[in-house]
Every structure is written in C-alpha cells, then in structure tokens.
Short mmCIF file of C-alpha atoms in Angstrom, two decimals:
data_model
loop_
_atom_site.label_atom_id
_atom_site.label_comp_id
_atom_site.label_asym_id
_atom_site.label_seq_id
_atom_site.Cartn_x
_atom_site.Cartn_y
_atom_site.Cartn_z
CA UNK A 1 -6.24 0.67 9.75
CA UNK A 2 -7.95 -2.72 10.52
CA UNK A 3 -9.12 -4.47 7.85
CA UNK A 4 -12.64 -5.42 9.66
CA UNK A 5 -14.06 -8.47 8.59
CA UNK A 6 -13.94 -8.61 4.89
CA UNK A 7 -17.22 -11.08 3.92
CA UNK A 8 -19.22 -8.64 1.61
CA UNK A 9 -17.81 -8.23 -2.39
CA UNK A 10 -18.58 -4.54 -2.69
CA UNK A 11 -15.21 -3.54 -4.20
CA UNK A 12 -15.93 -5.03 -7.90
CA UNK A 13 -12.63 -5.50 -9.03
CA UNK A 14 -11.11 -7.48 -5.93
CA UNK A 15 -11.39 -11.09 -5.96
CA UNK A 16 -11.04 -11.35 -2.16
CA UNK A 17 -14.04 -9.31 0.11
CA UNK A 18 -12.71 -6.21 0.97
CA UNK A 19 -14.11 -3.29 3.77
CA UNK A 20 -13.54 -0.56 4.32
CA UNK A 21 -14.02 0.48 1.56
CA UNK A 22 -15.04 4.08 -0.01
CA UNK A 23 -16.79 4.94 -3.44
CA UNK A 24 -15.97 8.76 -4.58
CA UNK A 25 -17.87 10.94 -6.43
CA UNK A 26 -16.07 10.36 -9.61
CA UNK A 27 -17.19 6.23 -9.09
CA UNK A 28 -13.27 5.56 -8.40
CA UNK A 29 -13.37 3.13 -5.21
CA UNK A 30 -10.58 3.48 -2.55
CA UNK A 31 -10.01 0.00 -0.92
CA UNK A 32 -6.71 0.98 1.38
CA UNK A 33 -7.62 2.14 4.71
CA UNK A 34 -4.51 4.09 4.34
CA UNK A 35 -5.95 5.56 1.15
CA UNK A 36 -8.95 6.31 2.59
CA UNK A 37 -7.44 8.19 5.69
CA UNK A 38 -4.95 9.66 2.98
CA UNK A 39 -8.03 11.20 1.21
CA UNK A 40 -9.43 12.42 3.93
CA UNK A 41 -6.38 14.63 5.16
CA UNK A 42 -5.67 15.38 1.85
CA UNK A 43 -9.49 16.79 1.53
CA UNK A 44 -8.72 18.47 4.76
CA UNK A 45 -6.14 20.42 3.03
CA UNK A 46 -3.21 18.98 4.68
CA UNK A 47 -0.56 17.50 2.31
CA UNK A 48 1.81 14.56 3.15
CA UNK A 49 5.37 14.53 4.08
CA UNK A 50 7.94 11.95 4.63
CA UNK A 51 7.88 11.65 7.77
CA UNK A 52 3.84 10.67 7.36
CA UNK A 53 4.29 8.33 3.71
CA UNK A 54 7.21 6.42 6.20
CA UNK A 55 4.50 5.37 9.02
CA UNK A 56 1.84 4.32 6.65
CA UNK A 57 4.03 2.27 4.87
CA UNK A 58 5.23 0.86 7.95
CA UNK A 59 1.83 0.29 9.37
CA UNK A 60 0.87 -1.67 6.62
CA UNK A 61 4.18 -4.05 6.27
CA UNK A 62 5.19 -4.23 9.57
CA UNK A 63 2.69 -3.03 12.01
CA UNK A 64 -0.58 -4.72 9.85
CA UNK A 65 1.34 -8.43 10.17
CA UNK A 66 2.92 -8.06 14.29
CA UNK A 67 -0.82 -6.67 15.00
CA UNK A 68 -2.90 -9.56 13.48
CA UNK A 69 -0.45 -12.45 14.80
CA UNK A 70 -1.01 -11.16 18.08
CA UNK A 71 -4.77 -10.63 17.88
CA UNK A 72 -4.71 -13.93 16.67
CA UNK A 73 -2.95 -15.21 19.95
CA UNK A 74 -5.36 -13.42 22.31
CA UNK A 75 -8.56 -13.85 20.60
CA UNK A 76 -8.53 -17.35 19.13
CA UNK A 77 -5.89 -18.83 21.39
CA UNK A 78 -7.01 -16.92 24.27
CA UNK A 79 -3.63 -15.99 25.47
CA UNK A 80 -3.17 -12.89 27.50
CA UNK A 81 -0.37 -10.64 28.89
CA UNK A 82 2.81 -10.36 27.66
CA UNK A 83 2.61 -13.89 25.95
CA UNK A 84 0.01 -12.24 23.65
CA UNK A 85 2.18 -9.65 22.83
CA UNK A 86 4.81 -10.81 22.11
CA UNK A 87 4.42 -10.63 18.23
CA UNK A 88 4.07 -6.84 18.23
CA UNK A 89 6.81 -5.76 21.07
CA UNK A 90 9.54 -4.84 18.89
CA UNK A 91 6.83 -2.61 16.42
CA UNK A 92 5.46 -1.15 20.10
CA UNK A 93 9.26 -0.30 20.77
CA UNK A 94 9.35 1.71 17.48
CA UNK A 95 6.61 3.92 17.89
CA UNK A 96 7.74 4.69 21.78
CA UNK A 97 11.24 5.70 20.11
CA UNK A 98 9.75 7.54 16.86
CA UNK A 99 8.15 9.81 19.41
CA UNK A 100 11.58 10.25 21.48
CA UNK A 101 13.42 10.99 18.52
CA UNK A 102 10.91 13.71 17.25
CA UNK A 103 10.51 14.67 20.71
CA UNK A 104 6.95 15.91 19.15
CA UNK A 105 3.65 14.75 21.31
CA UNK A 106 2.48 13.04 18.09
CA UNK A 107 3.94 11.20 15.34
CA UNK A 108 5.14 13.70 13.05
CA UNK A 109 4.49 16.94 15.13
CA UNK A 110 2.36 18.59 17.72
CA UNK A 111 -0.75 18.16 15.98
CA UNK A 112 -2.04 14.84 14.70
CA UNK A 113 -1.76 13.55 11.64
CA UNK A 114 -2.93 10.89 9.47
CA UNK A 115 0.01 8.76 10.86
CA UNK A 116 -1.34 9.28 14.35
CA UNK A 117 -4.56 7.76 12.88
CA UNK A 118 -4.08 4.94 10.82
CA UNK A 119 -1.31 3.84 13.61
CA UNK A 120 -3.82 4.42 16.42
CA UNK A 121 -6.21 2.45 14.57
CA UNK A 122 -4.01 -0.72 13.85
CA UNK A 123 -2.80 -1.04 17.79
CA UNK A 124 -6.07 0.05 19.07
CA UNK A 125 -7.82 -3.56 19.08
CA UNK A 126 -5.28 -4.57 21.14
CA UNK A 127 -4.93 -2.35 23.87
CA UNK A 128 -8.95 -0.17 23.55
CA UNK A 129 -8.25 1.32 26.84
CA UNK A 130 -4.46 1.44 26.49
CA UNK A 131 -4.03 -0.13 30.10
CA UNK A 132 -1.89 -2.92 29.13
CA UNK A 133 0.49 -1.01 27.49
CA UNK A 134 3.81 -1.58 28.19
CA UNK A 135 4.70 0.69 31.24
CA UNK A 136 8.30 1.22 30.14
CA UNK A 137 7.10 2.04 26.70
CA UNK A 138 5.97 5.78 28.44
CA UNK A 139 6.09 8.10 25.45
CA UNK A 140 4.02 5.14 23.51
CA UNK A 141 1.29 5.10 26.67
CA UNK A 142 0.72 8.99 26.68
CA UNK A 143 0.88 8.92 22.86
CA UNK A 144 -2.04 6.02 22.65
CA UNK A 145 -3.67 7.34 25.71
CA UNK A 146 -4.35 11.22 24.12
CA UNK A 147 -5.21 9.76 20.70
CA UNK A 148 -7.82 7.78 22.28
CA UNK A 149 -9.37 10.46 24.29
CA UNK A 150 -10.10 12.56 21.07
CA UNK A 151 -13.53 12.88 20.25
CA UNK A 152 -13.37 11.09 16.18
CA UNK A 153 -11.23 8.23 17.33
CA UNK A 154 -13.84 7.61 20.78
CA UNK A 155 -16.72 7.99 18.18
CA UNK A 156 -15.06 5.36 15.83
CA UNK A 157 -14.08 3.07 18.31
CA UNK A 158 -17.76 2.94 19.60
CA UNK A 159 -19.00 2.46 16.46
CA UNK A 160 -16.51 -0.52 15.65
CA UNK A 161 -16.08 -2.21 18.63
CA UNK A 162 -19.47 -3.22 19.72
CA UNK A 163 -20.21 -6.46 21.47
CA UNK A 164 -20.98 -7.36 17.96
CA UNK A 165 -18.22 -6.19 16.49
CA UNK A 166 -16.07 -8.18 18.72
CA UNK A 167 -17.76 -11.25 17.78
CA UNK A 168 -16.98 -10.13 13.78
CA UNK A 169 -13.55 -9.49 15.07
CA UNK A 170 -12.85 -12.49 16.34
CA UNK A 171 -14.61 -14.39 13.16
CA UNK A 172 -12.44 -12.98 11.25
CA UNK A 173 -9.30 -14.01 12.63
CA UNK A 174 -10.31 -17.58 13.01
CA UNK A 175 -11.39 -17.95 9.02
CA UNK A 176 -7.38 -16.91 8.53
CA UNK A 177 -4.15 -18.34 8.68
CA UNK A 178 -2.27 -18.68 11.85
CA UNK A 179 0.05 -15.68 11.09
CA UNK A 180 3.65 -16.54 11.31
CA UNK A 181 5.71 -14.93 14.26
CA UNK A 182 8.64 -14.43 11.66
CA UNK A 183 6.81 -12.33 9.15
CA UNK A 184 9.71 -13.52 6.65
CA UNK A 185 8.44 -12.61 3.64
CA UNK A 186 9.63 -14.47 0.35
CA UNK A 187 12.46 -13.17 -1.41
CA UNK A 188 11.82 -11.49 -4.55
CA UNK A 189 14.33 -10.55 -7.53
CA UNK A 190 13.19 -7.19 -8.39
CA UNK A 191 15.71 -4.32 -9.63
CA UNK A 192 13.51 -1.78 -9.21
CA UNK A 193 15.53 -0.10 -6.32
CA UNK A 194 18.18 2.01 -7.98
CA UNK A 195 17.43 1.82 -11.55
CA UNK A 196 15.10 5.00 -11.48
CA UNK A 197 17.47 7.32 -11.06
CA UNK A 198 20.18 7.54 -14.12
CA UNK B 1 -16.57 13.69 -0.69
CA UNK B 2 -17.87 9.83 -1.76
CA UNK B 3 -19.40 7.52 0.69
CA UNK B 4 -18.46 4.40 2.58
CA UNK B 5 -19.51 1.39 0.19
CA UNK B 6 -22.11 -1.08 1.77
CA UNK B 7 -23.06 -4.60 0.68
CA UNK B 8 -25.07 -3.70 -1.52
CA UNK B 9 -23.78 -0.58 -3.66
CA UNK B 10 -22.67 -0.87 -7.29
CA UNK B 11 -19.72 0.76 -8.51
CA UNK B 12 -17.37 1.26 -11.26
CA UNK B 13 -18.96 1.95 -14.65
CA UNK B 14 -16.96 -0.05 -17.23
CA UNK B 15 -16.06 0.70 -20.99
CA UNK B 16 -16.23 5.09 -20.57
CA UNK B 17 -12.92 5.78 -20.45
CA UNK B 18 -10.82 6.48 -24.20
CA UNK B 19 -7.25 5.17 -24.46
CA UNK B 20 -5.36 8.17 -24.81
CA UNK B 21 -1.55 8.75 -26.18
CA UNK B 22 0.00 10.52 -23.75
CA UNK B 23 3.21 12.88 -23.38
CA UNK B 24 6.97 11.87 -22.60
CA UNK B 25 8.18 12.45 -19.44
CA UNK B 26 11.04 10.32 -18.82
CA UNK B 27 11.60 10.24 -15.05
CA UNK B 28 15.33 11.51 -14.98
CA UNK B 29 15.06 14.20 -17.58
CA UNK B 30 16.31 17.08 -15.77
CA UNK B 31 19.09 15.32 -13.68
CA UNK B 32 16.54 12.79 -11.97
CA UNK B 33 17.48 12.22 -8.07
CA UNK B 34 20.57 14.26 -7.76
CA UNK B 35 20.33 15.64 -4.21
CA UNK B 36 19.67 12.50 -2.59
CA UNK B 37 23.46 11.27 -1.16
CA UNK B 38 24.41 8.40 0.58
CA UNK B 39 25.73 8.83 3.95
CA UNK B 40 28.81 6.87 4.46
CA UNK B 41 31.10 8.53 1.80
CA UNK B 42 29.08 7.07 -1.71
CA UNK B 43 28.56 9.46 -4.57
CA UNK B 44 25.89 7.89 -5.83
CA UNK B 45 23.78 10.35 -8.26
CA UNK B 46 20.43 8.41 -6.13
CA UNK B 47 21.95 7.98 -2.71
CA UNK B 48 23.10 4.46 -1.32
CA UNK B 49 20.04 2.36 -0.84
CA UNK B 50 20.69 -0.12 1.75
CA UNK B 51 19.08 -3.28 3.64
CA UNK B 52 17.03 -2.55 6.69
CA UNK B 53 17.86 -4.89 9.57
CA UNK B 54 14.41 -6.26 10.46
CA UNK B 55 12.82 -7.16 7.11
CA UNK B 56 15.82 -7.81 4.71
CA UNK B 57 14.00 -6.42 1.70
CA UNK B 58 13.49 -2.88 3.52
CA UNK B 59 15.51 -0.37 1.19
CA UNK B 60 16.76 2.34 3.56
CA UNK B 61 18.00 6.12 1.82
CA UNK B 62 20.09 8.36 3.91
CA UNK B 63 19.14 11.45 2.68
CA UNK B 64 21.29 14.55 3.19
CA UNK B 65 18.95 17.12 3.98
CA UNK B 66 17.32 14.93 7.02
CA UNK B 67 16.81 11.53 8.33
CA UNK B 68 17.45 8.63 6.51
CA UNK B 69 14.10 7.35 4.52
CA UNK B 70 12.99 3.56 5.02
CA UNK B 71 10.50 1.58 2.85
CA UNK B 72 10.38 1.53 -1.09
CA UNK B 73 7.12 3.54 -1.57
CA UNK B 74 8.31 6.59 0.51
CA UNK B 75 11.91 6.08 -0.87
CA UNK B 76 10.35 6.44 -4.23
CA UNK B 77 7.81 9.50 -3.23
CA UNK B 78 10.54 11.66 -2.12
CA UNK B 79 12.78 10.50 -5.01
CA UNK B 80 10.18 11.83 -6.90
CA UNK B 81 10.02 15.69 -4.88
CA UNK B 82 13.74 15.47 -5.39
CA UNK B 83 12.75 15.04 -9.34
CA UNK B 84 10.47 17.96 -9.07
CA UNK B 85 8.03 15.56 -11.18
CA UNK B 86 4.89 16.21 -8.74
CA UNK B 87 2.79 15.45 -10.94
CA UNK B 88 3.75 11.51 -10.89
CA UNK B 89 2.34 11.81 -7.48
CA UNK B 90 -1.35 12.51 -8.35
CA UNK B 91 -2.57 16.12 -9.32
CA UNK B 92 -6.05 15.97 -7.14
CA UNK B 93 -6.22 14.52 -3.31
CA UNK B 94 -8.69 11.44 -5.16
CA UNK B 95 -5.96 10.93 -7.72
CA UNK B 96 -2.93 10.79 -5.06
CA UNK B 97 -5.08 8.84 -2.82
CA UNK B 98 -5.22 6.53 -5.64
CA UNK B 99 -1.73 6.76 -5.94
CA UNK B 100 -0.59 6.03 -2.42
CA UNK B 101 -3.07 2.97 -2.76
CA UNK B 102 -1.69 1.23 -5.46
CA UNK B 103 2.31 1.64 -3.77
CA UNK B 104 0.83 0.31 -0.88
CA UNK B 105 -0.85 -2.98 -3.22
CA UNK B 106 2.51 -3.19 -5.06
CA UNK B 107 4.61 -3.58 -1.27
CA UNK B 108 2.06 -5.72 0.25
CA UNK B 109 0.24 -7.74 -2.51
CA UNK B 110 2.91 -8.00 -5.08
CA UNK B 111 5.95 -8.64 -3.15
CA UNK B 112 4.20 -10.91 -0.69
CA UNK B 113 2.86 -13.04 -3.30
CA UNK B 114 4.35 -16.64 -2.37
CA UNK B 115 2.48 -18.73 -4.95
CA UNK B 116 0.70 -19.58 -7.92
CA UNK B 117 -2.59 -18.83 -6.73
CA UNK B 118 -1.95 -15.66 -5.33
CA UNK B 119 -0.05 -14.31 -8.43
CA UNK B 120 -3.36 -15.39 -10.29
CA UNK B 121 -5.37 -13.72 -7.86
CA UNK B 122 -3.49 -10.04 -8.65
CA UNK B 123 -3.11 -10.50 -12.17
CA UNK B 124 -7.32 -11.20 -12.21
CA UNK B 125 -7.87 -8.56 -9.91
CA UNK B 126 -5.73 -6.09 -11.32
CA UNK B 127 -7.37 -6.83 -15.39
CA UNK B 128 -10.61 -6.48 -14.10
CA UNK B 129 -9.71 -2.75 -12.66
CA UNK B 130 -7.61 -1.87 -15.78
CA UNK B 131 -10.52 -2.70 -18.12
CA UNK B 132 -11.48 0.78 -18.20
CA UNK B 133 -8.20 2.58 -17.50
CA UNK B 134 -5.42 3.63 -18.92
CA UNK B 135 -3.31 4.01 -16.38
CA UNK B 136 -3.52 2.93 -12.56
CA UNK B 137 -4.52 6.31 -11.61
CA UNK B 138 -6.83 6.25 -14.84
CA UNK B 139 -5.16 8.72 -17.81
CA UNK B 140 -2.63 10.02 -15.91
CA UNK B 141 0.89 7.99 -15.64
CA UNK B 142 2.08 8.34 -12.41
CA UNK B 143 4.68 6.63 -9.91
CA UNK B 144 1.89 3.41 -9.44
CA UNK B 145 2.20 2.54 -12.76
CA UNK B 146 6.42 2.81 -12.74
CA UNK B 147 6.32 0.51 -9.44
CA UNK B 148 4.05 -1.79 -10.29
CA UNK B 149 5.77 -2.60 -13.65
CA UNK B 150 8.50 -3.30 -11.90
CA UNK B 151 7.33 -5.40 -9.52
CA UNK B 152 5.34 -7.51 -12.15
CA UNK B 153 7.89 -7.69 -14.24
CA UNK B 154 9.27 -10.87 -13.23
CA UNK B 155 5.76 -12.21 -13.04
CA UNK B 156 4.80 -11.09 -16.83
CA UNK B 157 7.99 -12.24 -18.20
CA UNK B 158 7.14 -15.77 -17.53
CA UNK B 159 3.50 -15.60 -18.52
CA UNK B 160 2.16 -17.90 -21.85
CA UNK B 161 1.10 -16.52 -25.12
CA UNK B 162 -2.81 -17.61 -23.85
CA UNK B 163 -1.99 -16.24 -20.12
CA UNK B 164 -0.79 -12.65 -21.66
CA UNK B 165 -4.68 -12.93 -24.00
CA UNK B 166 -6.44 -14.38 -20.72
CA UNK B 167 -5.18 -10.77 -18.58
CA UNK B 168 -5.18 -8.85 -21.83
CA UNK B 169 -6.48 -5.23 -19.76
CA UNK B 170 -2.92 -6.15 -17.75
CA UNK B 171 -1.26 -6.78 -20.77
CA UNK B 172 -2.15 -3.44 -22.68
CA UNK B 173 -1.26 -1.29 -19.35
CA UNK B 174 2.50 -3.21 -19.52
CA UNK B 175 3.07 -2.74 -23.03
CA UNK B 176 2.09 1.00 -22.62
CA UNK B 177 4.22 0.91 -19.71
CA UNK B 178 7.08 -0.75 -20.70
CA UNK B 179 7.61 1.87 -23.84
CA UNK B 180 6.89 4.79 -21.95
CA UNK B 181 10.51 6.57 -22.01
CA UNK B 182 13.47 6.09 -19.62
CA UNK B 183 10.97 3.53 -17.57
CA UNK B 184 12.25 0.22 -18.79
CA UNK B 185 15.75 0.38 -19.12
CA UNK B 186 17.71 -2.51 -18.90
CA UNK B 187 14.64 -4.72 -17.87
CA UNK B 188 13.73 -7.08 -20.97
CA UNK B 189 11.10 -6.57 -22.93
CA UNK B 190 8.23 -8.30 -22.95
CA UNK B 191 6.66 -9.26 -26.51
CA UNK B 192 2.83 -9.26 -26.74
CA UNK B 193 0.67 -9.84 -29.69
CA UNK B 194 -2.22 -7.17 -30.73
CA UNK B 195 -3.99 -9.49 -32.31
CA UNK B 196 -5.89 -11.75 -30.59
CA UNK B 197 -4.65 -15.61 -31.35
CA UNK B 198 -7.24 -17.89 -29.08
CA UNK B 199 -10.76 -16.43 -29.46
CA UNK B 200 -11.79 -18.48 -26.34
CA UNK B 201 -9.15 -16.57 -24.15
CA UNK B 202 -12.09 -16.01 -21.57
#
C-alpha cells in the first residue's frame, strides 16, 4: 500500500495531497490504501478475520515506516545491499516467520488475501523482482516471488512502476523527511485500552 | 463500485445529510468482552492487554480461543465479535471500509501526532469531513467514532473556548460522542457551548 506521490488535492477534506484515492458511488471517498483494498475484498464477498485486520494494521505502523526509511536510503542516498536494508530487516523477519507459523503458502491461508496484497504492495518497491531478498528469509522469497507472478499484481506493478513512475517515486521521497531508523513514536497518555470492556 | 479519483474530480456534496438522534447501545450491555482471557493466570473480564516488545505502545491480547491479537484496532475489532455488536463494525462493505479507515487514521495520524501543527492539521481535516456527518461512518455510530474519541480526548480537553467554535463540526461529533452511553466513562467531560460566542470564529 504505497502511498505514491501525493501532489494533487483530490481528497477535499485532507489538508495534505493524498492518492490513491477512490470516490464511491454514494460520493463517500476512501483515502486508505488499506481501505481501498479492504473494499475491494469485501465487494468480492470475502469478509475479514483477525488474522487479516492484524497485517494491515501492521503494514501501516510498522511495515509503512521500515519500508519508506529504507527507500529513502537506496533512492536518495543511493545506498544498496544490505546497508539499504537495514531499516526493514527485522519487519522482513516477521513476515518469513508469520508464514512458518501458519505453515499456509500465503498470509492467512492457501489462497490470497487482502493481507497478501497490501503487504506485497508495501515491500514490492523494494525488491520488484524479489532477487535481493534475503536468501535465509526462504518462506518470505517464495511468498514474494508467487505474489508477484500473479497476473493483478504484474498488471499493477507495470502500471506503477514505469520509468516515470520511478522518477515520481523517487520525488517523492526527497520532498520528505529523512525517516528515522528508530521509528519511536511519541508517547501518548491515552486510556483507551481497557476501559471498553466493564 | 466507485472510481479511482483523478486531479481533477469533485467530490463530497456538503450540507445533505440531517443530524439524526440515534439509539443506545452501550458497548458492554450484554456482558461486553467476556470471553477474551488473559493468558498468564489474569481473570480479567477483557483479557490482559500487554506491551509489545518492538513499539512500546503495541497493546498485545492473548486470546483464549487462538493466538494472541497485537495492535489496538484489531484488538478492538475482535473485542467487538466477542461483544456480538457487529454492527459497530460497518453494516455494508463501503461502510466497514470506512470503518477500517478511520482505525487506521486514529493509530497512525492521531497517535503519531508530535506537535502543534500536526494536531491542527487533524483537527482541520477532520471538521471539514464531519461538516456533513453525523458520525465518522456518516449516521451510523460505530467503533471509529469510540476510538477516535478516545484518542482526541486529550487533545480536545485542552482546546480554548474560540478553538472548540473554530472546529465546531469536531466539536458537535465529541459532544454527541462523549454522551453516547457507557462510551465515556471515567474520561472528563468536556464542556462546549451551543451557542456561538465569537461570530468571527472562521
């Protein structure tokens, strides 16, 4: 779920420039690329377990941050090879043992899911023909190597990743912040966490 | 189906959409999150929600039907399965989409606000979007709504007399929120005024 380069206002209520983004029939506009995949399964008829709600959210606290740090390092700092990936080695190692543990080929079973996707689509700037994957990371190469020979996701990735989109790409990352390698994120003082349940 | 938005597509109609009373349905009403038990010997009605190693603020539920649950938004989602209160979810695949989209603004926008500017920039972003909605999800109250008064809670608490009138659409949505039953709790809560005081809010 990359956010491609977000330079066009076309989600009205967002102060920042937001894509992708999708406008339903109803007028209600979907700005999440997680949504969006969401409502797309969910159109499909398939509802969401667990198992599926645990990756997105993962993908877009953990995965979204380790992936754009080390985009950041190979495409603006031009660093390659391990150096580069350093920022997203320990998220690579959870995906490689999600799949042990399930000891399913795909994230949440034997078919693919929206998980598969929107993960797929976060690490798949980084590794396009999955080559550089780690090669102890095996369960993480097959994974990334069968998503990517699916027909949508070979469609979509031709479609984003144009020479042009590469340039956008790498645009992008230099108009933002040098990501932190940490991703510490600030302390907050909310109770929220067991209070709903009395 | 809808259609990917370009540059130059217009959007949300504003003003069309009532303010509606709506029913109570207190969260907990029928025994709330019973089945969900910690692991390590608590007795907990909710389960034991613990720190995750990596990110400190990752709430972790070790569920007893399964594997333990990690992250607040799915911790909540199958707290509210447990609930059998569906409905919070969404009742149509746009309105859960919508759903799922505004946990996933609450975990990522919200709590990673650092500063000033960026709390201004959800508390703009988010009036303009309530202007012509009840609720997040539009009438319907659903889990969005609980989470995200939570996590602006400590943000609205602190707010001005002219800063509650300058995000009035945010305003309204809390107030509604915050008196909805069995939400608020032991939070405090938050006074606004119905009429306006500064007719220049804008």
């Amino acid at each position: 779920a990359w956010r491609w380069p977000p330079t066009e206002h076309v989600v009205p209520f967002l102060t920042q420039p937001c894509l992708p983004a999708l406008q339903l029939d109803s007028g209600a506009v979907l700005f999440s690329p997680n949504a969006i995949c969401r409502y797309f399964f969910l159109l499909s008829g398939k509802e969401q377990d667990d198992v599926a709600n645990q990756w997105l959210e993962w993908e877009a606290t953990e995965l979204q941050p380790a992936v754009s740090a080390a985009l950041y390092l190979q495409l603006v700092q031009g660093k390659s090879g391990e150096e580069a990936l350093a920022p997203v080695r320990e998220a690579l190692a959870h995906v490689d043992q999600g799949l042990a543990q399930r000891g399913t080929t795909y994230l949440t079973g034997d078919a693919e899911s929206v998980a598969d996707v929107v993960v797929w689509g976060a690490l798949f700037p980084l590794f396009q023909d999955g080559s550089c994957l780690p090669d102890n990371l095996g369960l993480l190469g097959s994974w990334f190597r069968s998503m990517s020979q699916l027909a949508p996701c070979r469609a979509a990735a031709a479609a984003v990743l144009t020479p042009e989109g590469a340039r956008e790409l790498r645009a992008h990352l230099q108009r933002q912040p040098v990501p932190s390698p940490a991703f510490k994120r600030p302390a907050t003082n909310e109770p929220e966490e067991e209070e709903s349940a009395e | 189906m809808g259609r990917f938005l370009q540059s130059s597509s217009v959007l949300l109609r504003a003003g069309d959409s009532p303010l509606l009373p709506f029913p109570s349905r207190p969260l907990s009403e029928d025994g709330g999150c019973g089945r969900a038990q910690a692991g390590g010997g608590g007795t907990g009605p909710a389960g034991e929600v613990s720190g995750a190693g990596e990110r400190e603020q990752t709430p972790v539920l070790q569920t007893n039907n399964g594997p333990s649950l990690i992250g607040l938004t799915t911790i909540a989602t199958h707290l509210v399965k447990q609930a059998k209160k569906e409905q919070l979810l969404g009742n149509t695949a746009e309105e859960k989409a919508i759903v799922q989209q505004w946990l996933e603004y609450r975990v990522i926008q919200v709590d990673g606000q650092s500063n000033k500017e960026d709390t201004r920039i959800i508390l703009k972003d988010l009036n303009s979007y309530l202007e012509d909605k009840v609720y997040l999800a539009g009438n319907n109250f659903t889990l969005a709504d609980i989470l995200m008064y939570y996590g602006l809670h400590h943000i609205m608490v602190d707010l001005t007399v002219q800063e509650k009138e300058k995000y009035l659409n945010v305003s309204r949505w809390f107030n509604h929120v915050q008196h909805y039953p069995g939400i608020r709790q032991h939070l405090s809560s938050i006074v606004f005024i119905k009429n306006r005081l500064y007719t220049n809010a804008h």
